[in-house]
Structure formats: structure tokens, C-alpha cells
Coordinates of C-alpha atoms in Angstrom, one line a residue:
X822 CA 13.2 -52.8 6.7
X823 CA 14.9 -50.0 8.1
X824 CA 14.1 -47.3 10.6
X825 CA 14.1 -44.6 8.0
X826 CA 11.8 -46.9 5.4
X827 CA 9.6 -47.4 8.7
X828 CA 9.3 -43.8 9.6
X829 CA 8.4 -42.6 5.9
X830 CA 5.9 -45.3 5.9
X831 CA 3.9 -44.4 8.9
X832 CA 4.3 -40.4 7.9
X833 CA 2.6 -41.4 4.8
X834 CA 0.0 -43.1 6.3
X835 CA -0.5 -39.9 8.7
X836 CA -0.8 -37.5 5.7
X837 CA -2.3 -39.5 3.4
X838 CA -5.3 -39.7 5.8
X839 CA -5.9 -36.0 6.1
X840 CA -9.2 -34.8 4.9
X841 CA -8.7 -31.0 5.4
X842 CA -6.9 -28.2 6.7
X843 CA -9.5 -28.1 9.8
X844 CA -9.9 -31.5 10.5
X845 CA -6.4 -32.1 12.2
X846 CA -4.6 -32.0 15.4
X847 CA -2.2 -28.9 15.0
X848 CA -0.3 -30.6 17.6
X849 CA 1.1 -33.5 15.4
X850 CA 4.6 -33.6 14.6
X851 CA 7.1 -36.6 12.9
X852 CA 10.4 -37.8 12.5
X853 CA 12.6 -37.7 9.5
X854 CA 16.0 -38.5 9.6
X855 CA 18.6 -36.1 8.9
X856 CA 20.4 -38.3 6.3
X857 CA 16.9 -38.6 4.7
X858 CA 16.1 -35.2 5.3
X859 CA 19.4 -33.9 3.1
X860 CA 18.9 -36.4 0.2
X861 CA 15.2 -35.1 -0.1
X862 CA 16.5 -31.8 -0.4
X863 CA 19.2 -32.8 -2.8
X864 CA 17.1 -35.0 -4.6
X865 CA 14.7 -31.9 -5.3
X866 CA 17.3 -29.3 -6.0
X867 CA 18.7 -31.7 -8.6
X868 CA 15.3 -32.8 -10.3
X869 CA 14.2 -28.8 -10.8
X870 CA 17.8 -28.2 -12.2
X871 CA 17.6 -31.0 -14.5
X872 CA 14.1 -30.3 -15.6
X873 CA 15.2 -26.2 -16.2
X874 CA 18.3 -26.7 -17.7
X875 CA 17.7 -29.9 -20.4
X876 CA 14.2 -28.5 -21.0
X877 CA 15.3 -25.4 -22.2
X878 CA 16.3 -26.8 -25.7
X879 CA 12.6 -26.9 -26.0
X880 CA 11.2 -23.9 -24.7
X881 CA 8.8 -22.7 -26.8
X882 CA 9.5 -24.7 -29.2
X883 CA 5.8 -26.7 -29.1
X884 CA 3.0 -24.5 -29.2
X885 CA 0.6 -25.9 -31.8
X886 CA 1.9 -28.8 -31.5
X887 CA 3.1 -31.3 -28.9
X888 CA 7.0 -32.0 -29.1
X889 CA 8.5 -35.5 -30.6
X890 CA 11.1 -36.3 -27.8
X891 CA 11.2 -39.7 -27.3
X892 CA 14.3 -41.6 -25.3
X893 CA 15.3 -38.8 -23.1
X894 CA 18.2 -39.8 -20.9
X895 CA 18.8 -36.8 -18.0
X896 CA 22.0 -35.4 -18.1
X897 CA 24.7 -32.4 -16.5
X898 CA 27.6 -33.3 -18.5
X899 CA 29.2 -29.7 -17.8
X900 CA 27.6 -29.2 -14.6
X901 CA 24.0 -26.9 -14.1
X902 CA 24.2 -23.3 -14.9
X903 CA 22.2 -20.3 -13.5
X904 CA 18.9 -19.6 -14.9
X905 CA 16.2 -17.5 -14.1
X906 CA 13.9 -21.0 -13.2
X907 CA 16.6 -21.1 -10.3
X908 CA 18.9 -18.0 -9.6
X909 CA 16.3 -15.6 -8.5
X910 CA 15.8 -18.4 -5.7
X911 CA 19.6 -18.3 -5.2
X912 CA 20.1 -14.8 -4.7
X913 CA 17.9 -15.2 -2.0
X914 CA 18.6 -18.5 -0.5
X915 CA 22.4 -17.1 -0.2
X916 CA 21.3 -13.8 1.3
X917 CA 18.9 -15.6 3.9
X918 CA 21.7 -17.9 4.7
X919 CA 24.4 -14.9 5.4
X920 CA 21.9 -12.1 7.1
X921 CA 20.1 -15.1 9.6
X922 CA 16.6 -14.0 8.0
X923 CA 14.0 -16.4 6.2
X924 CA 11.9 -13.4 5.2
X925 CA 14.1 -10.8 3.7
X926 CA 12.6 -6.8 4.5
X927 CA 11.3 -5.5 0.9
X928 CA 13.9 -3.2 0.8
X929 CA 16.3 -5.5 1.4
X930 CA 14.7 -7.6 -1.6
X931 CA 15.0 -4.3 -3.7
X932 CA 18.8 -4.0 -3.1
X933 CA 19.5 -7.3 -4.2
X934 CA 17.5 -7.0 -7.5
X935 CA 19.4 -3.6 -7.9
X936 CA 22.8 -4.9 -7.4
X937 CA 22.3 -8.7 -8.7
X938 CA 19.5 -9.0 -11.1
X939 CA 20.2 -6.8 -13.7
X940 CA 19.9 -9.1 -16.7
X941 CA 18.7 -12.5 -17.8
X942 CA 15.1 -11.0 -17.0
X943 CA 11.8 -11.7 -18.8
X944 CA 8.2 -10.7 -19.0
X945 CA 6.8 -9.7 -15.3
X946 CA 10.5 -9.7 -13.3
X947 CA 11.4 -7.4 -16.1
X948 CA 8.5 -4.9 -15.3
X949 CA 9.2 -5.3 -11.6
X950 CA 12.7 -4.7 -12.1
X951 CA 11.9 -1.7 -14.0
X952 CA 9.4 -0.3 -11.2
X953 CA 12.2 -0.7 -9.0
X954 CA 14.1 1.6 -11.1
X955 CA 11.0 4.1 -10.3
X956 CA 11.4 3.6 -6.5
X957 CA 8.6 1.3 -6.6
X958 CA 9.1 -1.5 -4.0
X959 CA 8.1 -5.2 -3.5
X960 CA 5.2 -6.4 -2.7
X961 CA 4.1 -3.4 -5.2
X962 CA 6.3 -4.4 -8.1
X963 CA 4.2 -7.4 -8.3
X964 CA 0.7 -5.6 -7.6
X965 CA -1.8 -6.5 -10.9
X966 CA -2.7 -2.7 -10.6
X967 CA 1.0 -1.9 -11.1
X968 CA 2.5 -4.8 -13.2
X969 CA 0.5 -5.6 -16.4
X970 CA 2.0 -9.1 -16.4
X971 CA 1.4 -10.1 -12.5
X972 CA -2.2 -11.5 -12.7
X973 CA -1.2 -14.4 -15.3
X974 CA 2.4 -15.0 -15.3
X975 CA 4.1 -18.2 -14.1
X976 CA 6.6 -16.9 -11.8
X977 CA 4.6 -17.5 -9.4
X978 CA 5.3 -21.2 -10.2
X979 CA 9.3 -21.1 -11.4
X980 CA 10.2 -19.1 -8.4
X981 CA 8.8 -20.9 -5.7
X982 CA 10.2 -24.1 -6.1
X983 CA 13.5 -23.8 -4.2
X984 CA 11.9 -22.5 -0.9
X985 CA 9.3 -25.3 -0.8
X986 CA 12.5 -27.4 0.1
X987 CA 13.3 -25.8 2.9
X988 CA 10.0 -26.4 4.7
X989 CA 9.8 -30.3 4.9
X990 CA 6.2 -31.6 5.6
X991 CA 5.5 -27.7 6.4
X992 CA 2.6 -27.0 3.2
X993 CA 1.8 -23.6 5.3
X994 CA 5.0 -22.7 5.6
X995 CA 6.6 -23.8 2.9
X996 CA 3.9 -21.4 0.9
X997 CA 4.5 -19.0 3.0
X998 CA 8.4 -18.2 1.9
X999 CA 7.1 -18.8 -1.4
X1000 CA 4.5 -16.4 -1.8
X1001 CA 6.7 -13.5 0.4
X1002 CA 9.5 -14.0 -3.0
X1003 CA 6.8 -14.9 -5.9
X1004 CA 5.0 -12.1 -5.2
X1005 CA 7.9 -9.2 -5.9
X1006 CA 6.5 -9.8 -9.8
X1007 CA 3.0 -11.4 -9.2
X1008 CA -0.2 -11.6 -7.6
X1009 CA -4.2 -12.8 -8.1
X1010 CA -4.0 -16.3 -9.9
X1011 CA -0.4 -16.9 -10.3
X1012 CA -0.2 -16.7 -6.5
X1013 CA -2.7 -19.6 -6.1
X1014 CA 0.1 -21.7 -8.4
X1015 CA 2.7 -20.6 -5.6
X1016 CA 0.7 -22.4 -2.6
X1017 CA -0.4 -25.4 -5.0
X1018 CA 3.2 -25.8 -5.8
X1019 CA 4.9 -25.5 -2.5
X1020 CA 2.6 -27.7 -0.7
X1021 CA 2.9 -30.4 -3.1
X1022 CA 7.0 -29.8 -2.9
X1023 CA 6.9 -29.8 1.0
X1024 CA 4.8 -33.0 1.4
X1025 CA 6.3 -34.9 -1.2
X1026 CA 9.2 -35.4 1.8
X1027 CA 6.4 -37.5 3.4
X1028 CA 4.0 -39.1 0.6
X1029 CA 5.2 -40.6 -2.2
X1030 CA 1.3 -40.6 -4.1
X1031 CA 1.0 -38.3 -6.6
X1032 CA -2.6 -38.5 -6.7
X1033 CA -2.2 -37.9 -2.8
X1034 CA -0.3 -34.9 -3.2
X1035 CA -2.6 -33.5 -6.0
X1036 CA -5.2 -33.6 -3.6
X1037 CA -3.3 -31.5 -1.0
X1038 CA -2.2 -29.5 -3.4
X1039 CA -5.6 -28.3 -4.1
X1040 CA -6.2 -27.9 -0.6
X1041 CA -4.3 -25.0 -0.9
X1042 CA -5.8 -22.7 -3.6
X1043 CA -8.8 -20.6 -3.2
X1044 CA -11.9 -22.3 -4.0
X1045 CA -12.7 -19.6 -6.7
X1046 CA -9.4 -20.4 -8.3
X1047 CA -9.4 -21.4 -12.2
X1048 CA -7.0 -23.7 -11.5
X1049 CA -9.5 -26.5 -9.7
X1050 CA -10.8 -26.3 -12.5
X1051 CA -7.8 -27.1 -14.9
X1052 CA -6.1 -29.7 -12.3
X1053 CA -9.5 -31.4 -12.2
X1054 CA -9.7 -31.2 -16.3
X1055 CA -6.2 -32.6 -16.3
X1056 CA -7.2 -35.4 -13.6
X1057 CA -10.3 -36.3 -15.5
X1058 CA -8.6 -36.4 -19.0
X1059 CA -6.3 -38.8 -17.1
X1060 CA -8.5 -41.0 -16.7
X1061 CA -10.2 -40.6 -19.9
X1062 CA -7.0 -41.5 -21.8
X1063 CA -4.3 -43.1 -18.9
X1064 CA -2.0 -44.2 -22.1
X1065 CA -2.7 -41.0 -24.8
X1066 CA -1.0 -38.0 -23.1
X1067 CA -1.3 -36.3 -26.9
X1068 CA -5.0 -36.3 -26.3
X1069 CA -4.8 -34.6 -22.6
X1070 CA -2.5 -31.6 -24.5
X1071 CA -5.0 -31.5 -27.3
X1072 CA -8.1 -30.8 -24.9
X1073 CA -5.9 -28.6 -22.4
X1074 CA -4.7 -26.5 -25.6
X1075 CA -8.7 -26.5 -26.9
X1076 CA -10.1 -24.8 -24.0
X1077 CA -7.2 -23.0 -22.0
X1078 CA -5.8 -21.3 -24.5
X1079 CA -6.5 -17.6 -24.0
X1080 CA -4.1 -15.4 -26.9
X1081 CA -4.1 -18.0 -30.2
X1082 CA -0.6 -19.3 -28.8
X1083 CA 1.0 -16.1 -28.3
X1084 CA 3.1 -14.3 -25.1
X1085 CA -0.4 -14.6 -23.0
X1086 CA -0.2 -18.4 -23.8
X1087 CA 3.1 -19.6 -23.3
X1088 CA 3.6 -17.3 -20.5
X1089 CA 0.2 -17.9 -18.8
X1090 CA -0.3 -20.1 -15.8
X1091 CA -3.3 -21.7 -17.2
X1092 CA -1.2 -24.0 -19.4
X1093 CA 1.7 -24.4 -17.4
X1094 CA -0.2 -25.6 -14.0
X1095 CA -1.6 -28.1 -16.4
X1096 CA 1.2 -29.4 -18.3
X1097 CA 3.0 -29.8 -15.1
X1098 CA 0.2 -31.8 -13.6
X1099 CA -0.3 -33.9 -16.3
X1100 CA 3.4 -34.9 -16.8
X1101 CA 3.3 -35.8 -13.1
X1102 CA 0.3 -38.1 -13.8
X1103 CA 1.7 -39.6 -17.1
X1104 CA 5.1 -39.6 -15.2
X1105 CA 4.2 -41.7 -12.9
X1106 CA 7.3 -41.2 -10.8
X1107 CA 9.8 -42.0 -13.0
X1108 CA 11.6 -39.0 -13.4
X1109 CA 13.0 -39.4 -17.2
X1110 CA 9.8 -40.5 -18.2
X1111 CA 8.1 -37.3 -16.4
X1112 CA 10.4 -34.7 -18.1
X1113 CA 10.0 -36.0 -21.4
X1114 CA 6.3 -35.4 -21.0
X1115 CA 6.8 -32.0 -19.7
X1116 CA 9.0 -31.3 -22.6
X1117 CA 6.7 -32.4 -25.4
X1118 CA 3.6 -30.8 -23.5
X1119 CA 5.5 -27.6 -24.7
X1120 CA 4.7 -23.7 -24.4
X1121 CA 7.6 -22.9 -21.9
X1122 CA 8.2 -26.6 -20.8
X1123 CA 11.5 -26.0 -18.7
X1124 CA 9.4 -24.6 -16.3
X1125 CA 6.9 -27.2 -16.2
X1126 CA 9.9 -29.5 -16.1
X1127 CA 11.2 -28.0 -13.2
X1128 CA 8.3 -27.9 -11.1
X1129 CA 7.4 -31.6 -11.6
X1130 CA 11.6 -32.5 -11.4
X1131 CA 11.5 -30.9 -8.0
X1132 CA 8.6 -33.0 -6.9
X1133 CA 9.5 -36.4 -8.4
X1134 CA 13.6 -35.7 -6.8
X1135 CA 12.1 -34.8 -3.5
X1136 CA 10.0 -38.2 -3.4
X1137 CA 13.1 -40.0 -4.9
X1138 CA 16.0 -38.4 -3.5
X1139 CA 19.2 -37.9 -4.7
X1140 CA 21.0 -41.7 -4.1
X1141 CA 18.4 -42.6 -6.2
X1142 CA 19.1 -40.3 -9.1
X1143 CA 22.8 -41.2 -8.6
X1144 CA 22.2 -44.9 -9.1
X1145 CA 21.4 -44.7 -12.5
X1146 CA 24.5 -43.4 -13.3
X1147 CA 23.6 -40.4 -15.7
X1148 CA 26.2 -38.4 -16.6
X1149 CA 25.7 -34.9 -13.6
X1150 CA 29.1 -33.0 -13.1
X1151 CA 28.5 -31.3 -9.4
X1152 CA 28.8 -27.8 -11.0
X1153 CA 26.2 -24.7 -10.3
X1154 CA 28.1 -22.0 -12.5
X1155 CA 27.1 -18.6 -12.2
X1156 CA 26.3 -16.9 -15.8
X1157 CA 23.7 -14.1 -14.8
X1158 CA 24.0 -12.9 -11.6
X1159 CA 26.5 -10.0 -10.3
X1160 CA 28.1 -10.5 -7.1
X1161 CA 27.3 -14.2 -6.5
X1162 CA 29.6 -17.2 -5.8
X1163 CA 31.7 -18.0 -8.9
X1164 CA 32.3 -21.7 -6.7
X1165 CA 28.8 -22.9 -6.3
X1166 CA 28.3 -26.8 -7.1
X1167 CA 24.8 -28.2 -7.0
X1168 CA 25.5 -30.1 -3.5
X1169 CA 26.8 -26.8 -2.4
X1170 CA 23.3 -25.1 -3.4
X1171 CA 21.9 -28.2 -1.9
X1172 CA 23.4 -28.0 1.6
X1173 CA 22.2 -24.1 2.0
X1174 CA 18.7 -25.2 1.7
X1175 CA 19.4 -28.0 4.1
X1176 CA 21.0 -25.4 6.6
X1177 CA 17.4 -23.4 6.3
X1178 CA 15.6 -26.4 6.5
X1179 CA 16.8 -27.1 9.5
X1180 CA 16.5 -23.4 10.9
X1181 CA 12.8 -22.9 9.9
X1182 CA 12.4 -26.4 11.2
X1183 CA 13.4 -25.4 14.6
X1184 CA 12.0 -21.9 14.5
X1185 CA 8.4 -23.3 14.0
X1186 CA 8.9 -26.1 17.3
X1187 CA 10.9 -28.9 16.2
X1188 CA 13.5 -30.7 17.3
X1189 CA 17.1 -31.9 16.2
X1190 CA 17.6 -34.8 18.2
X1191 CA 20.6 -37.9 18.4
X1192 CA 18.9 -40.9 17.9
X1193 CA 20.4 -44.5 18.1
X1194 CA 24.0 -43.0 16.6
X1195 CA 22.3 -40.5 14.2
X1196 CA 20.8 -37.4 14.0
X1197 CA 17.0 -36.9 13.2
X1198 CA 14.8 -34.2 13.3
X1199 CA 10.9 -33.8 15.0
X1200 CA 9.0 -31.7 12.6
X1201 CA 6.0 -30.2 14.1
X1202 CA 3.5 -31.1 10.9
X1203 CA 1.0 -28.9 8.8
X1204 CA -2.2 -28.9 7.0
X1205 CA -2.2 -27.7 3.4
X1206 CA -4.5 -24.3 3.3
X1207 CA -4.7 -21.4 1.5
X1208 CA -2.3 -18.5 2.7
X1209 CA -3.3 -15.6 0.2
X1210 CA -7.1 -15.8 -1.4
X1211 CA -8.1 -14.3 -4.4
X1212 CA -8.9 -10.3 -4.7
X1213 CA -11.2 -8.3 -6.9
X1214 CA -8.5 -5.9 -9.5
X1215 CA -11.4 -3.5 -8.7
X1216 CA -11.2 -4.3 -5.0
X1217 CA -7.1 -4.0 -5.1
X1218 CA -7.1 -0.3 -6.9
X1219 CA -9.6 1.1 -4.6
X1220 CA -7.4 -0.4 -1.5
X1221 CA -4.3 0.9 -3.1
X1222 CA -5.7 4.2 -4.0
X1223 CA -6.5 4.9 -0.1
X1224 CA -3.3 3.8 1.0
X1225 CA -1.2 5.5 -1.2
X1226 CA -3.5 8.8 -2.0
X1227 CA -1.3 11.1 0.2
X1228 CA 1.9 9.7 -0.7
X1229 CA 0.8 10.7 -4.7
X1230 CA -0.7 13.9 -3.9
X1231 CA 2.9 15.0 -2.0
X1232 CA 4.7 13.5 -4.9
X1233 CA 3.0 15.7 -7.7
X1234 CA 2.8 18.7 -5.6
X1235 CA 5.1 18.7 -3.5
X1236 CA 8.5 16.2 -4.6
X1237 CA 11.6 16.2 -3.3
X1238 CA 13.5 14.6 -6.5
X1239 CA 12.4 14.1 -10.3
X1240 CA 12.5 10.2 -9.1
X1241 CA 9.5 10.9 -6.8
X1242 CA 7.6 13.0 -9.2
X1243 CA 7.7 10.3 -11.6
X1244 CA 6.9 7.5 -9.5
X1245 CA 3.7 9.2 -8.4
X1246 CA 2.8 10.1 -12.0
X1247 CA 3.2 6.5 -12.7
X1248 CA 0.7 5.8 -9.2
X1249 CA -1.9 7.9 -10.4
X1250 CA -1.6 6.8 -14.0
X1251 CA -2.5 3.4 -12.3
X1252 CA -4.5 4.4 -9.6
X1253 CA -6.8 6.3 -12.1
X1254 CA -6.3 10.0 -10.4
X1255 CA -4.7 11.2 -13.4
X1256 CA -7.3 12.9 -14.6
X1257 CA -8.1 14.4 -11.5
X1258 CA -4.4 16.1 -11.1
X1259 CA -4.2 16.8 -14.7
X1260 CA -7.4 18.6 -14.0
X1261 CA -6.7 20.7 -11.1
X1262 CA -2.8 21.1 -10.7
X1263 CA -2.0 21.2 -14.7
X1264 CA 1.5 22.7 -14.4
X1265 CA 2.4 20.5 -11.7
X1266 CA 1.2 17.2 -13.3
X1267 CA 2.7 17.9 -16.7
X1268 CA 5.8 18.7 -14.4
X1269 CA 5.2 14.7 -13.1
X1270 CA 4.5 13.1 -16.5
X1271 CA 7.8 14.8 -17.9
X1272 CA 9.9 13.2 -15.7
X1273 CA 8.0 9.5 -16.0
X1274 CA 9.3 10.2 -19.0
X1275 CA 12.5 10.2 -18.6
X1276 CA 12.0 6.3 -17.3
X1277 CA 12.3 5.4 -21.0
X1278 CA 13.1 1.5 -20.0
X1279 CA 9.8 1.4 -18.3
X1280 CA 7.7 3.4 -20.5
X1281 CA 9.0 1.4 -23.5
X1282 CA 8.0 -1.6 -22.0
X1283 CA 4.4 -0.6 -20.9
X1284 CA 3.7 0.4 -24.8
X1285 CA 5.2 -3.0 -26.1
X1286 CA 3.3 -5.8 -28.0
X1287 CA 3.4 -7.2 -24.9
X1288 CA 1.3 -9.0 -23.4
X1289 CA -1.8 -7.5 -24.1
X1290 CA -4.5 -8.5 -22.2
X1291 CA -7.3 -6.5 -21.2
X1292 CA -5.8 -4.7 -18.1
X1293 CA -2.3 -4.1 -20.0
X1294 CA -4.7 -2.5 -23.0
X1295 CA -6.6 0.2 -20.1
X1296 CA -3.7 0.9 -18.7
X1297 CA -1.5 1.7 -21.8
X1298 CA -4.4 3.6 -22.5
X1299 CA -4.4 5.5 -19.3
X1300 CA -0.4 6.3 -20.0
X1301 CA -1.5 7.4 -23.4
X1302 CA -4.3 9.9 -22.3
X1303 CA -1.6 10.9 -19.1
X1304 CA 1.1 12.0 -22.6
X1305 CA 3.8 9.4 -21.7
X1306 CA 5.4 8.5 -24.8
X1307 CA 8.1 6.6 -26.1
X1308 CA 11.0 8.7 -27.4
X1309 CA 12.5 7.2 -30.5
X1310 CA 16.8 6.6 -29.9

């Protein structure tokens, strides 16, 4: 057996053992070979891509019922493409790489949406982009008292993938990054999916147990989170039918449905965590066997597919995938997003994450050492816990309302440009001090609400069919009561 073999073996055995968050020497670190290290990362890169891009012929395609596919073979035959299930992550991965920074300044986050992200972009990156627009910046955009979609939607799950990979063995860390990028569009429960995800991503270079990593996983979401509940519903059904995955989508369809099927469905974590889960569990590892699942599981499956290819490529690695000889063009063309490399290949993509691997590797207290003729790296290990915890919507508006009451008074009263009277008519609208200013500065407030108006792209997406929960309903409401309207073109 080799030294690498060895050195995987005995990590597992270290992680596998780990009973909680508190219960373990901070001061433990590992080795991973560089080689190893690189494949891992190219392994995972190549496993979300493949899950994103031959999943999407069947996104949304199986909401009543579970897909058919049977005797899927993965496959790149003209190379991978952008999508948004991976070039939000590139923008940023590129943008780290060239300015030297693993957490990018919000306003630095802002300028890149505004110059590169301009189209391509659904449900709650849409309304963030569109707050931007209003001057609005991140971690705002993806407040659930600003952003209608931010408390259900499953960016916080397709966008987190890519920086799990750059935290080897690092849970904390890893959700960390994650959660600093996830959270420019969401917030509440889809940021518990951003810490189960990214641990399970940055341990998976160090177990190879899925029911190991599940366990870790959960380690990292708020105890009040619903989704213990629905990994331990998908667990359970597991067990209940280890060779009937039909009946584990019928039962997770029965009670986690929330909209009949609709946008709130098929765009709602609730599913998606456990789709991805079980297709890891029916999976078993194999990582044609694990798509397929994720694919006939349904509701927006590429994303599933993804998430569970990035974890399955991590464990595997990329000589692995290679071996089978599937038909993968080294190609990572850019489609969507302005001012981006037009030369990218998926190795390419690949390497940049391994260059930040090895930064935030060393930044944290590792090593890069020469070993024996090779290079390999000390990584100063992590327990998986829970970085951001669940907050009340009532708690968050309250807490927003004091930070921001001054800057929407002045804004109203007091604006220096029609872009910051409309941004704080949009903060109060939200904040619920419309009423107040409508109330007691009339001229000055109608002045506000006129030119929130003028934000047509915004305000035509607030009054959508879209998505139409109960805090999208009060607050187009609110806008309603405020006199935005949408101006017919």
C-alpha cells in the first residue's frame, strides 16, 4: 500500500471518530499529499460540472413524478459550459485568485455582479441583482427582510459548492467562504444548507463514508433547523426501503412539499437537501449511479446533481473518473458572463481552486512541505459546527430597522440623488416605517416612492406570481399600500 493510501486511511480513522465539534483537540492537523490533494479538487470540480450540466436536460422536468432515466453514462463531449450552478462561483474564484483576497469586500462583490452578472439569473440572484441596481449592497441583497426569495431558495446550496474545495478537511472554514458568497441572495434556512454542504464537501478529502459525512454534515446546522429533520426522514426512509428509491421520493414529495409543486417547490431547499441526500445514499459512491438518482428525484435535479457530483468526485478523484474512459473534452466555455476568460478548460478552473487551497491552507497554520521526493501539505484539521444559527424574520427587521433608521430618515428627507431616495423608500417599505413617513413628511415620501418607481425592473419583479409565500404576500402588500406600481410598457 502506498504512503498516500496509508495517510487517507489513518485521516479517516481520525475523522471518523469525532463525536462533536467540542470534543476535539483543535490542535490536530494531517497530511495529504499534494498530488492527492489536486486530484481531490479536480475530482470535485468535475463531478459538480457533470452533475449541473447533464442534469439540466431534466430540470424541472419531474415534479409529480419521478423521472425514467435509466443507463446514464456521464459525459462532456463538447467540453462544460458556464452555468449559474458554477459561474457565480467562478467569477469569484478568478477575482480572489487575481486581487490575493479569500473574502472579497461587499462592494467589491457588488462591482462584479454589476459588470459580470448581468444575465443568466433566476429567482433570488435576480432580486439581489436588482437591489443592487437600487444601491443596495451584499450581505443586504440577501436579507429575508429585503429579498422575498432568500429564506427558502437553494442558492445557498448551488453556490457553495466550489469554495468547499478549496478548504480541504477545513468544515469551518470551508463554510465560512461559503456562507460570505451564498449569502449575497440568501439567508435563514438556505444558509443552514451552505454549512451542511461545505462540510460534507471539505471532509469528503478525508472520509470516504457517506453515512460518516452525513453525520458531520449535520453537525453543522442549527439544531432548530428543518433540515435534521428532512436528512433524518431521508436516512430513515433509507433504511425503510435500501432498494426502492421511488418510495423515499414519494414520502419526501408527501410531506415536504410546501406550494402543490410550483416555484416554492422546485425552488425550495426542503426538497432539494433531500433529493441530494438520498441520491448520495442510493448512490452509494458510484458516481453514474448517484446522478441518475438525482436526476429522476426531479424538481430542479441539476442542482441536486451537482452537489452530490462534487462530493462523490472529491472522494473519488479525478484519475478515477478518467479511468472509465467517458467521453469529457477539457473545455469550460464561457456563455454568460461578461469579462471572463474566453480560454478556461475545466483543469484550468481546477488548478485555481488548487492555488486557493493551498493559500487558505497556509493562512489558517499549515504547512507545504518536501517529503521523500514530493510535495505534501500539513493541514491544521477542523470540527464541523455551525457558523451562522438561525434568526427570528421578526428579530432581523427590528435589528435592521435600528441599524439603518438614520440612513432612511436622511434618504427621504434629506437625498442627495433620486437613487438614494428610492432605495430608502424601498428600506422603509420593508422595514415597515412607511406609514410612519407617509404620515408625517407626505410631500417628501411621495417624492421617495416616485422615484422607487422609476426601478421598474425591481418593482416588476416584487409584484410577480412569484414566489408567493407568506412574507413575499406582506410585503407586496406593504409596496401596494406605499403606491408603487407597475407601469405597463
Amino acid at each position: 500500500m502506498n504512503k498516500s493510501k496509508i495517510c487517507l486511511l489513518m485521516l479517516f480513522s481520525v475523522f471518523a471518530s469525532m463525536a462533536s465539534a467540542g470534543e476535539r483537540d483543535q490542535t490536530e492537523s494531517f497530511e495529504i499529499p499534494a498530488h492527492v490533494l489536486k486530484d481531490k479538487i479536480r475530482g470535485g470540480l468535475l463531478g459538480q460540472l457533470l452533475g449541473n450540466l447533464n442534469g439540466l436536460p431534466h430540470e424541472m422536468k419531474y415534479v409529480d413524478e419521478p423521472g425514467s432515466v435509466e443507463g446514464y453514462t456521464p459525459s462532456l463531449p463538447e467540453g462544460a459550459r458556464t452555468d449559474d450552478d458554477t459561474d457565480f462561483e467562478w467569477v469569484y474564484i478568478v477575482a480572489m485568485q487575481d486581487e490575493g483576497k479569500i473574502f472579497l469586500p461587499h462592494e467589491r462583490i457588488t462591482e462584479l455582479w454589476t459588470a459580470r452578472i448581468n444575465r443568466a439569473i433566476w429567482c433570488s440572484n435576480l432580486y439581489a441583482r436588482r437591489l443592487m441596481d437600487l444601491g443596495i449592497d451584499p450581505p443586504m441583497t440577501g436579507s429575508i427582510v429585503l429579498n422575498p426569495w432568500a429564506d427558502f431558495n437553494i442558492s445557498g446550496q448551488f453556490l457553495c459548492e466550489t469554495f468547499a474545495l478549496t478548504a480541504p478537511g477545513m468544515p469551518q472554514t470551508a463554510s465560512k467562504i461559503g456562507l460570505h458568497y451564498t449569502r449575497v441572495a440568501i439567508d435563514d434556512e438556505p444558509a443552514q444548507t451552505t454549512q451542511l454542504f461545505c462540510t460534507m464537501i471539505a471532509l469528503a478529502f478525508v472520509v470516504d463514508d457517506l453515512e460518516v459525512l452525513l453525520d458531520r454534515g449535520v453537525e453543522a446546522i442549527d439544531p432548530k433547523s428543518l433540515q435534521r429533520e428532512i436528512i433524518a426522514d431521508v436516512r430513515g426512509w433509507h433504511q425503510q426501503y435500501p432498494d426502492d428509491w421511488r418510495q423515499t421520493r414519494r414520502l419526501l414529495k408527501e410531506k415536504y412539499t410546501q406550494a402543490d409543486g410550483g416555484m416554492r417547490d422546485r425552488n425550495g431547499y426542503e426538497l432539494t437537501t433531500g433529493s441530494t441526500v438520498a441520491a448520495l445514499l442510493y448512490g452509494e459512491g458510484d458516481l453514474p449511479k448517484t446522478l441518475e438518482i438525482a436526476f429522476n428525484f426531479g424538481w430542479d435535479c441539476d442542482n441536486s446533481a451537482a452537489t452530490a457530483g462534487a462530493i462523490v468526485g472529491v472522494m473519488k478523484g479525478y484519475r478515477s473518473f478518467l479511468a472509465q474512459e467517458w467521453q469529457i473534452v477539457d473545455r469550460y466555455r464561457n456563455t454568460t458572463r461578461e469579462g471572463m476568460p474566453n480560454d478556461e478548460t475545466i483543469t484550468s478552473f481546477a488548478d485555481r481552486l488548487v492555488e486557493l487551497a493551498e493559500r487558505i491552507v497556509l493562512d489558517a497554520g499549515g504547512e507545504r512541505r518536501w517529503e521523500q521526493g514530493s510535495v505534501e501539505y500539513q493541514i491544521k484539521a477542523e470540527s464541523p459546527a455551525n457558523i451562522r444559527a438561525l434568526e427570528s424574520p421578526k428579530g432581523r427587521t427590528a435589528q435592521l430597522a435600528k441599524e439603518l433608521g438614520d440612513e432612511v430618515r436622511t434618504g427621504i428627507l434629506n437625498p442627495k440623488s433620486d437613487r438614494e431616495r428610492a432605495r430608502a423608500a424601498y428600506l422603509a417599505i420593508c422595514l415597515k416605517t412607511a406609514p410612519t413617513f407617509a404620515a408625517e413628511h407626505p410631500e417628501q415620501w411621495a417624492a421617495a416612492v416616485a422615484a422607487l418607481n422609476e426601478f421598474q425592473p425591481l418593482v416588476q419583479y416584487l409584484f410577480s406570481d412569484r414566489p408567493l409565500t407568506p412574507m413575499h404576500h406582506d410585503l407586496k402588500r406593504r409596496a401596494t399600500a406605499a403606491g408603487l406600481v407597475v407601469k405597463k410598457q
